PDB file of N, CA, C and O in Angstrom:
ATOM      1  N   MET A1406     -29.342 -60.056 160.480  1.00  0.00           N
ATOM      2  CA  MET A1406     -29.794 -58.788 160.421  1.00  0.00           C
ATOM      3  C   MET A1406     -30.287 -58.449 158.891  1.00  0.00           C
ATOM      4  O   MET A1406     -29.668 -59.083 158.115  1.00  0.00           O
ATOM      5  N   ARG A1407     -30.719 -57.336 158.837  1.00  0.00           N
ATOM      6  CA  ARG A1407     -31.672 -57.194 157.598  1.00  0.00           C
ATOM      7  C   ARG A1407     -31.036 -56.026 156.749  1.00  0.00           C
ATOM      8  O   ARG A1407     -31.018 -54.988 157.711  1.00  0.00           O
ATOM      9  N   LEU A1408     -30.944 -55.687 155.727  1.00  0.00           N
ATOM     10  CA  LEU A1408     -30.547 -54.741 154.721  1.00  0.00           C
ATOM     11  C   LEU A1408     -31.334 -54.266 153.718  1.00  0.00           C
ATOM     12  O   LEU A1408     -32.173 -55.015 153.439  1.00  0.00           O
ATOM     13  N   MET A1409     -31.365 -52.732 153.421  1.00  0.00           N
ATOM     14  CA  MET A1409     -32.126 -52.659 151.855  1.00  0.00           C
ATOM     15  C   MET A1409     -30.930 -51.898 151.326  1.00  0.00           C
ATOM     16  O   MET A1409     -29.905 -51.287 151.585  1.00  0.00           O
ATOM     17  N   VAL A1410     -30.740 -52.549 149.953  1.00  0.00           N
ATOM     18  CA  VAL A1410     -30.192 -51.466 148.697  1.00  0.00           C
ATOM     19  C   VAL A1410     -31.332 -51.131 148.308  1.00  0.00           C
ATOM     20  O   VAL A1410     -32.118 -51.256 147.620  1.00  0.00           O
ATOM     21  N   GLU A1411     -30.658 -49.866 147.811  1.00  0.00           N
ATOM     22  CA  GLU A1411     -31.635 -48.740 146.650  1.00  0.00           C
ATOM     23  C   GLU A1411     -30.317 -48.388 145.686  1.00  0.00           C
ATOM     24  O   GLU A1411     -29.079 -48.285 145.902  1.00  0.00           O
ATOM     25  N   PHE A1412     -30.560 -48.856 144.231  1.00  0.00           N
ATOM     26  CA  PHE A1412     -29.947 -48.613 143.282  1.00  0.00           C
ATOM     27  C   PHE A1412     -30.209 -48.456 141.976  1.00  0.00           C
ATOM     28  O   PHE A1412     -31.887 -48.036 142.016  1.00  0.00           O
ATOM     29  N   THR A1413     -29.386 -47.663 141.257  1.00  0.00           N
ATOM     30  CA  THR A1413     -30.380 -47.403 140.052  1.00  0.00           C
ATOM     31  C   THR A1413     -29.491 -47.550 138.823  1.00  0.00           C
ATOM     32  O   THR A1413     -27.793 -48.007 139.379  1.00  0.00           O
ATOM     33  N   THR A1414     -29.374 -47.634 137.868  1.00  0.00           N
ATOM     34  CA  THR A1414     -28.524 -47.667 136.654  1.00  0.00           C
ATOM     35  C   THR A1414     -28.818 -47.138 135.501  1.00  0.00           C
ATOM     36  O   THR A1414     -30.025 -46.636 135.232  1.00  0.00           O
ATOM     37  N   GLU A1415     -27.506 -46.672 135.000  1.00  0.00           N
ATOM     38  CA  GLU A1415     -27.956 -46.029 133.708  1.00  0.00           C
ATOM     39  C   GLU A1415     -26.850 -45.812 132.736  1.00  0.00           C
ATOM     40  O   GLU A1415     -25.993 -47.311 132.697  1.00  0.00           O
ATOM     41  N   PRO A1416     -26.921 -46.006 131.280  1.00  0.00           N
ATOM     42  CA  PRO A1416     -27.844 -44.579 131.030  1.00  0.00           C
ATOM     43  C   PRO A1416     -29.351 -44.866 131.046  1.00  0.00           C
ATOM     44  O   PRO A1416     -29.767 -45.818 131.044  1.00  0.00           O
ATOM     45  N   PHE A1417     -29.879 -43.634 131.098  1.00  0.00           N
ATOM     46  CA  PHE A1417     -31.696 -43.437 131.384  1.00  0.00           C
ATOM     47  C   PHE A1417     -32.005 -43.757 130.415  1.00  0.00           C
ATOM     48  O   PHE A1417     -31.562 -42.883 129.308  1.00  0.00           O
ATOM     49  N   GLU A1418     -32.996 -44.160 129.873  1.00  0.00           N
ATOM     50  CA  GLU A1418     -33.720 -43.861 128.555  1.00  0.00           C
ATOM     51  C   GLU A1418     -35.225 -43.811 128.768  1.00  0.00           C
ATOM     52  O   GLU A1418     -35.624 -44.596 129.254  1.00  0.00           O
ATOM     53  N   LEU A1419     -35.576 -42.924 128.165  1.00  0.00           N
ATOM     54  CA  LEU A1419     -37.308 -42.563 128.446  1.00  0.00           C
ATOM     55  C   LEU A1419     -37.991 -43.148 127.723  1.00  0.00           C
ATOM     56  O   LEU A1419     -39.376 -43.558 128.233  1.00  0.00           O
ATOM     57  N   ASP A1420     -37.685 -43.808 126.542  1.00  0.00           N
ATOM     58  CA  ASP A1420     -38.625 -44.510 125.873  1.00  0.00           C
ATOM     59  C   ASP A1420     -38.882 -45.909 125.528  1.00  0.00           C
ATOM     60  O   ASP A1420     -39.447 -46.573 125.484  1.00  0.00           O
ATOM     61  N   THR A1421     -37.564 -46.436 126.346  1.00  0.00           N
ATOM     62  CA  THR A1421     -37.555 -47.919 126.514  1.00  0.00           C
ATOM     63  C   THR A1421     -37.505 -48.221 127.444  1.00  0.00           C
ATOM     64  O   THR A1421     -36.772 -47.701 128.849  1.00  0.00           O
ATOM     65  N   PHE A1422     -37.254 -49.605 127.933  1.00  0.00           N
ATOM     66  CA  PHE A1422     -36.701 -50.250 129.296  1.00  0.00           C
ATOM     67  C   PHE A1422     -35.785 -50.852 128.839  1.00  0.00           C
ATOM     68  O   PHE A1422     -35.649 -51.669 128.457  1.00  0.00           O
ATOM     69  N   PRO A1423     -34.558 -50.093 129.101  1.00  0.00           N
ATOM     70  CA  PRO A1423     -33.530 -50.460 129.146  1.00  0.00           C
ATOM     71  C   PRO A1423     -32.803 -52.331 129.324  1.00  0.00           C
ATOM     72  O   PRO A1423     -33.390 -52.070 130.532  1.00  0.00           O
ATOM     73  N   GLU A1424     -32.590 -52.689 128.787  1.00  0.00           N
ATOM     74  CA  GLU A1424     -31.941 -54.302 128.971  1.00  0.00           C
ATOM     75  C   GLU A1424     -30.933 -53.819 130.896  1.00  0.00           C
ATOM     76  O   GLU A1424     -30.834 -55.298 131.238  1.00  0.00           O
ATOM     77  N   HIS A1425     -30.353 -53.167 131.302  1.00  0.00           N
ATOM     78  CA  HIS A1425     -29.436 -52.999 132.195  1.00  0.00           C
ATOM     79  C   HIS A1425     -30.524 -53.074 133.418  1.00  0.00           C
ATOM     80  O   HIS A1425     -30.255 -53.254 134.310  1.00  0.00           O
ATOM     81  N   ALA A1426     -31.470 -52.136 132.897  1.00  0.00           N
ATOM     82  CA  ALA A1426     -32.421 -52.092 134.037  1.00  0.00           C
ATOM     83  C   ALA A1426     -33.324 -53.395 133.999  1.00  0.00           C
ATOM     84  O   ALA A1426     -33.500 -54.094 135.173  1.00  0.00           O
ATOM     85  N   ALA A1427     -33.572 -53.840 133.422  1.00  0.00           N
ATOM     86  CA  ALA A1427     -34.502 -55.421 133.079  1.00  0.00           C
ATOM     87  C   ALA A1427     -33.161 -55.981 134.161  1.00  0.00           C
ATOM     88  O   ALA A1427     -34.301 -57.200 134.812  1.00  0.00           O
ATOM     89  N   ALA A1428     -32.004 -56.461 133.845  1.00  0.00           N
ATOM     90  CA  ALA A1428     -31.173 -57.341 134.267  1.00  0.00           C
ATOM     91  C   ALA A1428     -31.071 -57.206 135.918  1.00  0.00           C
ATOM     92  O   ALA A1428     -31.289 -57.954 136.599  1.00  0.00           O
ATOM     93  N   ALA A1429     -31.465 -55.684 136.045  1.00  0.00           N
ATOM     94  CA  ALA A1429     -31.047 -55.599 137.644  1.00  0.00           C
ATOM     95  C   ALA A1429     -32.290 -56.254 138.163  1.00  0.00           C
ATOM     96  O   ALA A1429     -32.113 -56.981 139.378  1.00  0.00           O
ATOM     97  N   ARG A1430     -33.694 -55.718 137.856  1.00  0.00           N
ATOM     98  CA  ARG A1430     -34.683 -56.362 138.421  1.00  0.00           C
ATOM     99  C   ARG A1430     -34.548 -57.587 138.914  1.00  0.00           C
ATOM    100  O   ARG A1430     -35.706 -58.261 139.501  1.00  0.00           O
ATOM    101  N   LYS A1431     -34.480 -58.219 137.226  1.00  0.00           N
ATOM    102  CA  LYS A1431     -33.953 -59.759 137.282  1.00  0.00           C
ATOM    103  C   LYS A1431     -33.545 -60.322 138.454  1.00  0.00           C
ATOM    104  O   LYS A1431     -33.900 -61.651 139.164  1.00  0.00           O
ATOM    105  N   VAL A1432     -32.415 -59.731 138.556  1.00  0.00           N
ATOM    106  CA  VAL A1432     -31.149 -60.249 139.798  1.00  0.00           C
ATOM    107  C   VAL A1432     -31.962 -59.972 141.341  1.00  0.00           C
ATOM    108  O   VAL A1432     -32.427 -61.320 141.848  1.00  0.00           O
ATOM    109  N   VAL A1433     -32.780 -59.108 141.861  1.00  0.00           N
ATOM    110  CA  VAL A1433     -33.236 -59.054 142.833  1.00  0.00           C
ATOM    111  C   VAL A1433     -34.377 -59.995 143.008  1.00  0.00           C
ATOM    112  O   VAL A1433     -35.043 -60.442 144.478  1.00  0.00           O
ATOM    113  N   ASP A1434     -35.161 -60.097 141.783  1.00  0.00           N
ATOM    114  CA  ASP A1434     -36.408 -60.899 141.661  1.00  0.00           C
ATOM    115  C   ASP A1434     -35.445 -62.061 142.616  1.00  0.00           C
ATOM    116  O   ASP A1434     -36.773 -62.959 143.125  1.00  0.00           O
ATOM    117  N   GLU A1435     -35.270 -62.798 141.519  1.00  0.00           N
ATOM    118  CA  GLU A1435     -34.469 -64.134 141.430  1.00  0.00           C
ATOM    119  C   GLU A1435     -34.088 -64.517 143.137  1.00  0.00           C
ATOM    120  O   GLU A1435     -34.129 -65.463 143.598  1.00  0.00           O
ATOM    121  N   ALA A1436     -33.668 -63.474 143.680  1.00  0.00           N
ATOM    122  CA  ALA A1436     -32.961 -63.497 144.966  1.00  0.00           C
ATOM    123  C   ALA A1436     -33.998 -63.638 145.725  1.00  0.00           C
ATOM    124  O   ALA A1436     -33.551 -63.676 147.197  1.00  0.00           O
ATOM    125  N   GLY A1437     -35.233 -62.927 145.766  1.00  0.00           N
ATOM    126  CA  GLY A1437     -36.266 -63.652 146.407  1.00  0.00           C
ATOM    127  C   GLY A1437     -36.425 -62.521 147.373  1.00  0.00           C
ATOM    128  O   GLY A1437     -36.758 -62.051 148.466  1.00  0.00           O
ATOM    129  N   LEU A1438     -36.147 -60.759 147.170  1.00  0.00           N
ATOM    130  CA  LEU A1438     -35.934 -60.136 147.982  1.00  0.00           C
ATOM    131  C   LEU A1438     -37.516 -59.177 147.774  1.00  0.00           C
ATOM    132  O   LEU A1438     -37.547 -59.381 146.625  1.00  0.00           O
ATOM    133  N   ALA A1439     -37.939 -58.545 148.847  1.00  0.00           N
ATOM    134  CA  ALA A1439     -38.725 -57.701 148.691  1.00  0.00           C
ATOM    135  C   ALA A1439     -38.822 -56.502 147.991  1.00  0.00           C
ATOM    136  O   ALA A1439     -37.662 -55.639 148.410  1.00  0.00           O
ATOM    137  N   VAL A1440     -39.143 -56.130 146.678  1.00  0.00           N
ATOM    138  CA  VAL A1440     -38.844 -55.040 145.848  1.00  0.00           C
ATOM    139  C   VAL A1440     -39.657 -54.259 145.584  1.00  0.00           C
ATOM    140  O   VAL A1440     -41.111 -54.280 145.818  1.00  0.00           O
ATOM    141  N   SER A1441     -39.442 -52.504 145.991  1.00  0.00           N
ATOM    142  CA  SER A1441     -39.872 -51.707 145.591  1.00  0.00           C
ATOM    143  C   SER A1441     -39.785 -50.875 144.415  1.00  0.00           C
ATOM    144  O   SER A1441     -38.048 -50.423 144.507  1.00  0.00           O
ATOM    145  N   VAL A1442     -40.186 -50.497 143.650  1.00  0.00           N
ATOM    146  CA  VAL A1442     -39.553 -49.299 142.380  1.00  0.00           C
ATOM    147  C   VAL A1442     -40.109 -48.095 142.991  1.00  0.00           C
ATOM    148  O   VAL A1442     -41.386 -47.903 142.581  1.00  0.00           O
ATOM    149  N   GLY A1443     -39.216 -46.896 142.426  1.00  0.00           N
ATOM    150  CA  GLY A1443     -40.043 -45.728 142.969  1.00  0.00           C
ATOM    151  C   GLY A1443     -39.480 -45.096 141.446  1.00  0.00           C
ATOM    152  O   GLY A1443     -38.643 -45.720 140.885  1.00  0.00           O
ATOM    153  N   PRO A1444     -39.409 -43.615 141.872  1.00  0.00           N
ATOM    154  CA  PRO A1444     -39.426 -42.517 140.123  1.00  0.00           C
ATOM    155  C   PRO A1444     -37.841 -42.473 140.008  1.00  0.00           C
ATOM    156  O   PRO A1444     -37.520 -42.559 138.547  1.00  0.00           O
ATOM    157  N   PHE A1445     -37.018 -42.965 141.108  1.00  0.00           N
ATOM    158  CA  PHE A1445     -35.745 -42.556 140.927  1.00  0.00           C
ATOM    159  C   PHE A1445     -34.611 -43.553 141.305  1.00  0.00           C
ATOM    160  O   PHE A1445     -33.365 -43.877 141.061  1.00  0.00           O
ATOM    161  N   GLY A1446     -35.157 -44.677 141.483  1.00  0.00           N
ATOM    162  CA  GLY A1446     -34.413 -45.663 141.968  1.00  0.00           C
ATOM    163  C   GLY A1446     -35.281 -47.063 142.040  1.00  0.00           C
ATOM    164  O   GLY A1446     -36.560 -46.767 142.321  1.00  0.00           O
ATOM    165  N   THR A1447     -34.628 -48.338 142.708  1.00  0.00           N
ATOM    166  CA  THR A1447     -35.138 -49.463 143.321  1.00  0.00           C
ATOM    167  C   THR A1447     -34.726 -49.652 144.473  1.00  0.00           C
ATOM    168  O   THR A1447     -33.699 -49.829 144.532  1.00  0.00           O
ATOM    169  N   GLY A1448     -35.498 -50.030 145.207  1.00  0.00           N
ATOM    170  CA  GLY A1448     -35.071 -50.643 146.552  1.00  0.00           C
ATOM    171  C   GLY A1448     -35.546 -52.337 146.835  1.00  0.00           C
ATOM    172  O   GLY A1448     -36.508 -52.375 146.048  1.00  0.00           O
ATOM    173  N   ALA A1449     -34.559 -52.859 147.260  1.00  0.00           N
ATOM    174  CA  ALA A1449     -35.294 -54.184 147.697  1.00  0.00           C
ATOM    175  C   ALA A1449     -34.222 -54.353 149.214  1.00  0.00           C
ATOM    176  O   ALA A1449     -33.112 -53.911 149.688  1.00  0.00           O
ATOM    177  N   GLU A1450     -35.128 -55.023 149.450  1.00  0.00           N
ATOM    178  CA  GLU A1450     -34.811 -55.943 151.191  1.00  0.00           C
ATOM    179  C   GLU A1450     -34.753 -57.335 151.688  1.00  0.00           C
ATOM    180  O   GLU A1450     -35.464 -57.733 151.048  1.00  0.00           O
ATOM    181  N   GLY A1451     -33.927 -57.381 152.346  1.00  0.00           N
ATOM    182  CA  GLY A1451     -33.821 -58.891 153.133  1.00  0.00           C
ATOM    183  C   GLY A1451     -32.816 -59.226 153.764  1.00  0.00           C
ATOM    184  O   GLY A1451     -32.430 -58.016 154.600  1.00  0.00           O
ATOM    185  N   GLU A1452     -32.045 -60.300 153.969  1.00  0.00           N
ATOM    186  CA  GLU A1452     -31.446 -60.764 155.341  1.00  0.00           C
ATOM    187  C   GLU A1452     -30.040 -60.331 154.300  1.00  0.00           C
ATOM    188  O   GLU A1452     -29.948 -60.390 153.287  1.00  0.00           O
ATOM    189  N   ALA A1453     -29.002 -59.934 155.110  1.00  0.00           N
ATOM    190  CA  ALA A1453     -27.992 -59.124 154.727  1.00  0.00           C
ATOM    191  C   ALA A1453     -27.391 -60.679 153.718  1.00  0.00           C
ATOM    192  O   ALA A1453     -26.744 -59.647 152.951  1.00  0.00           O
ATOM    193  N   GLN A1454     -27.262 -61.568 154.461  1.00  0.00           N
ATOM    194  CA  GLN A1454     -25.696 -62.352 153.299  1.00  0.00           C
ATOM    195  C   GLN A1454     -26.921 -62.564 152.058  1.00  0.00           C
ATOM    196  O   GLN A1454     -26.442 -62.278 150.812  1.00  0.00           O
ATOM    197  N   GLN A1455     -28.135 -62.540 151.800  1.00  0.00           N
ATOM    198  CA  GLN A1455     -29.184 -62.898 150.223  1.00  0.00           C
ATOM    199  C   GLN A1455     -28.853 -61.046 150.205  1.00  0.00           C
ATOM    200  O   GLN A1455     -29.238 -61.216 148.476  1.00  0.00           O
ATOM    201  N   VAL A1456     -28.705 -59.890 150.412  1.00  0.00           N
ATOM    202  CA  VAL A1456     -28.954 -58.809 150.077  1.00  0.00           C
ATOM    203  C   VAL A1456     -27.754 -58.374 149.108  1.00  0.00           C
ATOM    204  O   VAL A1456     -27.229 -58.127 148.250  1.00  0.00           O
ATOM    205  N   LEU A1457     -26.425 -59.170 150.322  1.00  0.00           N
ATOM    206  CA  LEU A1457     -24.857 -59.030 149.586  1.00  0.00           C
ATOM    207  C   LEU A1457     -24.819 -59.469 148.272  1.00  0.00           C
ATOM    208  O   LEU A1457     -23.906 -59.140 147.606  1.00  0.00           O
ATOM    209  N   ALA A1458     -25.058 -60.850 148.453  1.00  0.00           N
ATOM    210  CA  ALA A1458     -24.722 -61.420 147.626  1.00  0.00           C
ATOM    211  C   ALA A1458     -25.655 -61.024 146.004  1.00  0.00           C
ATOM    212  O   ALA A1458     -25.094 -60.941 145.005  1.00  0.00           O
ATOM    213  N   ALA A1459     -27.070 -61.012 146.317  1.00  0.00           N
ATOM    214  CA  ALA A1459     -27.347 -60.319 145.107  1.00  0.00           C
ATOM    215  C   ALA A1459     -27.165 -58.985 144.560  1.00  0.00           C
ATOM    216  O   ALA A1459     -27.177 -58.586 143.541  1.00  0.00           O
ATOM    217  N   VAL A1460     -26.319 -57.658 145.571  1.00  0.00           N
ATOM    218  CA  VAL A1460     -25.531 -56.445 144.999  1.00  0.00           C
ATOM    219  C   VAL A1460     -24.412 -57.289 144.150  1.00  0.00           C
ATOM    220  O   VAL A1460     -24.504 -56.786 143.240  1.00  0.00           O
ATOM    221  N   THR A1461     -23.557 -58.134 144.808  1.00  0.00           N
ATOM    222  CA  THR A1461     -22.737 -58.775 143.224  1.00  0.00           C
ATOM    223  C   THR A1461     -23.343 -59.019 142.082  1.00  0.00           C
ATOM    224  O   THR A1461     -22.558 -59.101 141.633  1.00  0.00           O
ATOM    225  N   THR A1462     -24.406 -59.765 142.280  1.00  0.00           N
ATOM    226  CA  THR A1462     -24.791 -60.581 140.975  1.00  0.00           C
ATOM    227  C   THR A1462     -25.308 -58.989 140.492  1.00  0.00           C
ATOM    228  O   THR A1462     -25.019 -59.045 139.118  1.00  0.00           O
ATOM    229  N   LEU A1463     -25.856 -58.512 140.753  1.00  0.00           N
ATOM    230  CA  LEU A1463     -26.514 -56.894 140.589  1.00  0.00           C
ATOM    231  C   LEU A1463     -25.380 -56.648 139.438  1.00  0.00           C
ATOM    232  O   LEU A1463     -25.834 -56.358 138.517  1.00  0.00           O
ATOM    233  N   LEU A1464     -24.050 -56.163 140.465  1.00  0.00           N
ATOM    234  CA  LEU A1464     -23.560 -55.550 139.895  1.00  0.00           C
ATOM    235  C   LEU A1464     -22.591 -55.939 138.240  1.00  0.00           C
ATOM    236  O   LEU A1464     -22.423 -55.382 137.171  1.00  0.00           O
ATOM    237  N   ARG A1465     -22.476 -57.011 138.358  1.00  0.00           N
ATOM    238  CA  ARG A1465     -21.846 -58.424 137.182  1.00  0.00           C
ATOM    239  C   ARG A1465     -22.909 -58.047 135.751  1.00  0.00           C
ATOM    240  O   ARG A1465     -22.539 -57.504 134.829  1.00  0.00           O
ATOM    241  N   GLU A1466     -23.990 -58.586 136.335  1.00  0.00           N
ATOM    242  CA  GLU A1466     -25.145 -58.657 135.343  1.00  0.00           C
ATOM    243  C   GLU A1466     -25.424 -57.342 134.224  1.00  0.00           C
ATOM    244  O   GLU A1466     -25.486 -57.373 133.530  1.00  0.00           O
ATOM    245  N   THR A1467     -25.525 -56.320 135.246  1.00  0.00           N
ATOM    246  CA  THR A1467     -26.125 -54.928 134.702  1.00  0.00           C
ATOM    247  C   THR A1467     -25.015 -54.001 133.537  1.00  0.00           C
ATOM    248  O   THR A1467     -24.860 -54.023 133.171  1.00  0.00           O
ATOM    249  N   LEU A1468     -23.553 -54.664 134.200  1.00  0.00           N
ATOM    250  CA  LEU A1468     -22.319 -54.218 133.412  1.00  0.00           C
ATOM    251  C   LEU A1468     -22.539 -55.116 132.650  1.00  0.00           C
ATOM    252  O   LEU A1468     -22.258 -54.272 130.713  1.00  0.00           O
ATOM    253  N   ASP A1469     -23.051 -55.657 132.008  1.00  0.00           N
ATOM    254  CA  ASP A1469     -22.738 -57.043 130.811  1.00  0.00           C
ATOM    255  C   ASP A1469     -23.646 -56.375 130.189  1.00  0.00           C
ATOM    256  O   ASP A1469     -23.988 -56.823 128.989  1.00  0.00           O
ATOM    257  N   ALA A1470     -24.967 -56.061 130.737  1.00  0.00           N
ATOM    258  CA  ALA A1470     -25.995 -56.031 130.390  1.00  0.00           C
ATOM    259  C   ALA A1470     -25.690 -54.391 129.013  1.00  0.00           C
ATOM    260  O   ALA A1470     -27.013 -53.506 128.998  1.00  0.00           O
ATOM    261  N   GLY A1471     -24.715 -53.258 130.007  1.00  0.00           N
ATOM    262  CA  GLY A1471     -24.417 -52.115 129.087  1.00  0.00           C
ATOM    263  C   GLY A1471     -24.375 -50.705 129.926  1.00  0.00           C
ATOM    264  O   GLY A1471     -24.548 -49.973 129.531  1.00  0.00           O
ATOM    265  N   ALA A1472     -25.055 -51.615 131.498  1.00  0.00           N
ATOM    266  CA  ALA A1472     -24.810 -50.087 132.480  1.00  0.00           C
ATOM    267  C   ALA A1472     -23.739 -49.527 132.057  1.00  0.00           C
ATOM    268  O   ALA A1472     -22.194 -50.342 132.092  1.00  0.00           O
ATOM    269  N   THR A1473     -23.965 -48.150 132.321  1.00  0.00           N
ATOM    270  CA  THR A1473     -22.417 -47.288 131.942  1.00  0.00           C
ATOM    271  C   THR A1473     -22.165 -46.712 133.793  1.00  0.00           C
ATOM    272  O   THR A1473     -21.266 -45.908 134.126  1.00  0.00           O
ATOM    273  N   ARG A1474     -23.187 -46.640 134.387  1.00  0.00           N
ATOM    274  CA  ARG A1474     -22.849 -46.522 136.004  1.00  0.00           C
ATOM    275  C   ARG A1474     -23.769 -47.067 137.090  1.00  0.00           C
ATOM    276  O   ARG A1474     -25.061 -47.307 136.271  1.00  0.00           O
ATOM    277  N   ILE A1475     -23.520 -47.281 137.614  1.00  0.00           N
ATOM    278  CA  ILE A1475     -24.686 -48.330 138.795  1.00  0.00           C
ATOM    279  C   ILE A1475     -24.366 -47.558 139.992  1.00  0.00           C
ATOM    280  O   ILE A1475     -23.426 -47.248 140.728  1.00  0.00           O
ATOM    281  N   SER A1476     -25.564 -46.904 140.887  1.00  0.00           N
ATOM    282  CA  SER A1476     -25.316 -46.264 141.985  1.00  0.00           C
ATOM    283  C   SER A1476     -25.903 -47.265 142.604  1.00  0.00           C
ATOM    284  O   SER A1476     -26.965 -47.924 142.622  1.00  0.00           O
ATOM    285  N   VAL A1477     -25.242 -47.575 144.162  1.00  0.00           N
ATOM    286  CA  VAL A1477     -26.150 -48.489 145.308  1.00  0.00           C
ATOM    287  C   VAL A1477     -25.636 -47.620 146.574  1.00  0.00           C
ATOM    288  O   VAL A1477     -24.620 -47.455 146.939  1.00  0.00           O
ATOM    289  N   GLN A1478     -26.972 -47.844 147.123  1.00  0.00           N
ATOM    290  CA  GLN A1478     -26.713 -47.188 148.680  1.00  0.00           C
ATOM    291  C   GLN A1478     -27.354 -48.528 149.456  1.00  0.00           C
ATOM    292  O   GLN A1478     -27.955 -49.041 149.005  1.00  0.00           O
ATOM    293  N   ILE A1479     -26.562 -48.966 150.773  1.00  0.00           N
ATOM    294  CA  ILE A1479     -27.321 -50.093 151.692  1.00  0.00           C
ATOM    295  C   ILE A1479     -27.432 -49.470 152.827  1.00  0.00           C
ATOM    296  O   ILE A1479     -26.377 -49.159 153.434  1.00  0.00           O
ATOM    297  N   SER A1480     -28.589 -49.701 153.276  1.00  0.00           N
ATOM    298  CA  SER A1480     -29.034 -49.589 154.917  1.00  0.00           C
ATOM    299  C   SER A1480     -29.477 -50.876 155.575  1.00  0.00           C
ATOM    300  O   SER A1480     -29.669 -51.381 155.247  1.00  0.00           O
ATOM    301  N   VAL A1481     -28.917 -50.816 156.939  1.00  0.00           N
ATOM    302  CA  VAL A1481     -29.417 -51.375 158.026  1.00  0.00           C
ATOM    303  C   VAL A1481     -30.680 -51.226 158.240  1.00  0.00           C
ATOM    304  O   VAL A1481     -30.631 -50.205 158.421  1.00  0.00           O
ATOM    305  N   LEU A1482     -31.309 -52.464 158.475  1.00  0.00           N
ATOM    306  CA  LEU A1482     -32.763 -51.918 158.676  1.00  0.00           C
ATOM    307  C   LEU A1482     -32.415 -51.925 159.938  1.00  0.00           C
ATOM    308  O   LEU A1482     -32.472 -53.194 160.626  1.00  0.00           O
ATOM    309  N   GLU A1483     -34.193 -51.223 161.364  1.00  0.00           N
ATOM    310  CA  GLU A1483     -34.103 -51.931 162.420  1.00  0.00           C
ATOM    311  C   GLU A1483     -34.345 -53.191 162.411  1.00  0.00           C
ATOM    312  O   GLU A1483     -35.919 -53.268 161.858  1.00  0.00           O
ATOM    313  N   GLU A1484     -34.350 -53.548 163.659  1.00  0.00           N
ATOM    314  CA  GLU A1484     -35.092 -55.264 163.744  1.00  0.00           C
ATOM    315  C   GLU A1484     -36.693 -55.017 164.227  1.00  0.00           C
ATOM    316  O   GLU A1484     -36.422 -53.806 165.413  1.00  0.00           O
ATOM    317  N   GLU A1485     -37.443 -55.618 164.087  1.00  0.00           N
ATOM    318  CA  GLU A1485     -38.365 -55.616 164.916  1.00  0.00           C
ATOM    319  C   GLU A1485     -38.765 -56.007 166.436  1.00  0.00           C
ATOM    320  O   GLU A1485     -37.721 -56.792 167.059  1.00  0.00           O
ATOM    321  N   GLY A1486     -38.881 -54.761 167.268  1.00  0.00           N
ATOM    322  CA  GLY A1486     -38.696 -55.320 168.446  1.00  0.00           C
ATOM    323  C   GLY A1486     -37.713 -54.320 169.464  1.00  0.00           C
ATOM    324  O   GLY A1486     -37.385 -54.213 170.600  1.00  0.00           O
ATOM    325  N   SER A1487     -37.092 -54.164 168.658  1.00  0.00           N
ATOM    326  CA  SER A1487     -35.416 -53.532 168.886  1.00  0.00           C
ATOM    327  C   SER A1487     -35.690 -51.949 169.680  1.00  0.00           C
ATOM    328  O   SER A1487     -36.767 -51.125 168.866  1.00  0.00           O
ATOM    329  N   ALA A1488     -35.041 -51.351 170.426  1.00  0.00           N
ATOM    330  CA  ALA A1488     -35.141 -50.215 170.654  1.00  0.00           C
ATOM    331  C   ALA A1488     -34.466 -49.244 170.012  1.00  0.00           C
ATOM    332  O   ALA A1488     -33.060 -49.726 169.240  1.00  0.00           O
ATOM    333  N   PRO A1489     -34.859 -48.158 169.551  1.00  0.00           N
ATOM    334  CA  PRO A1489     -34.388 -47.021 168.566  1.00  0.00           C
ATOM    335  C   PRO A1489     -33.060 -46.646 168.690  1.00  0.00           C
ATOM    336  O   PRO A1489     -32.585 -46.685 169.829  1.00  0.00           O
TER     337      PRO A1489
END
């Protein structure tokens, strides 16, 4: 099963790239997930075990880096060739 995790970390900072955001990006990159950055958050997808392990690490690392709120949404992706 493939999953997509979408997340944002706060507090938002307009003038700099916050340490907690850098920590989150590092986690998903090191997990080998396919990452897409959007204006309101970051998405990453991969196999379920890979995504779930990354989410656990992401929560820990971003809190340690100063995040005061982390929003996470996980969706199951349809497998190619499967019926809708």
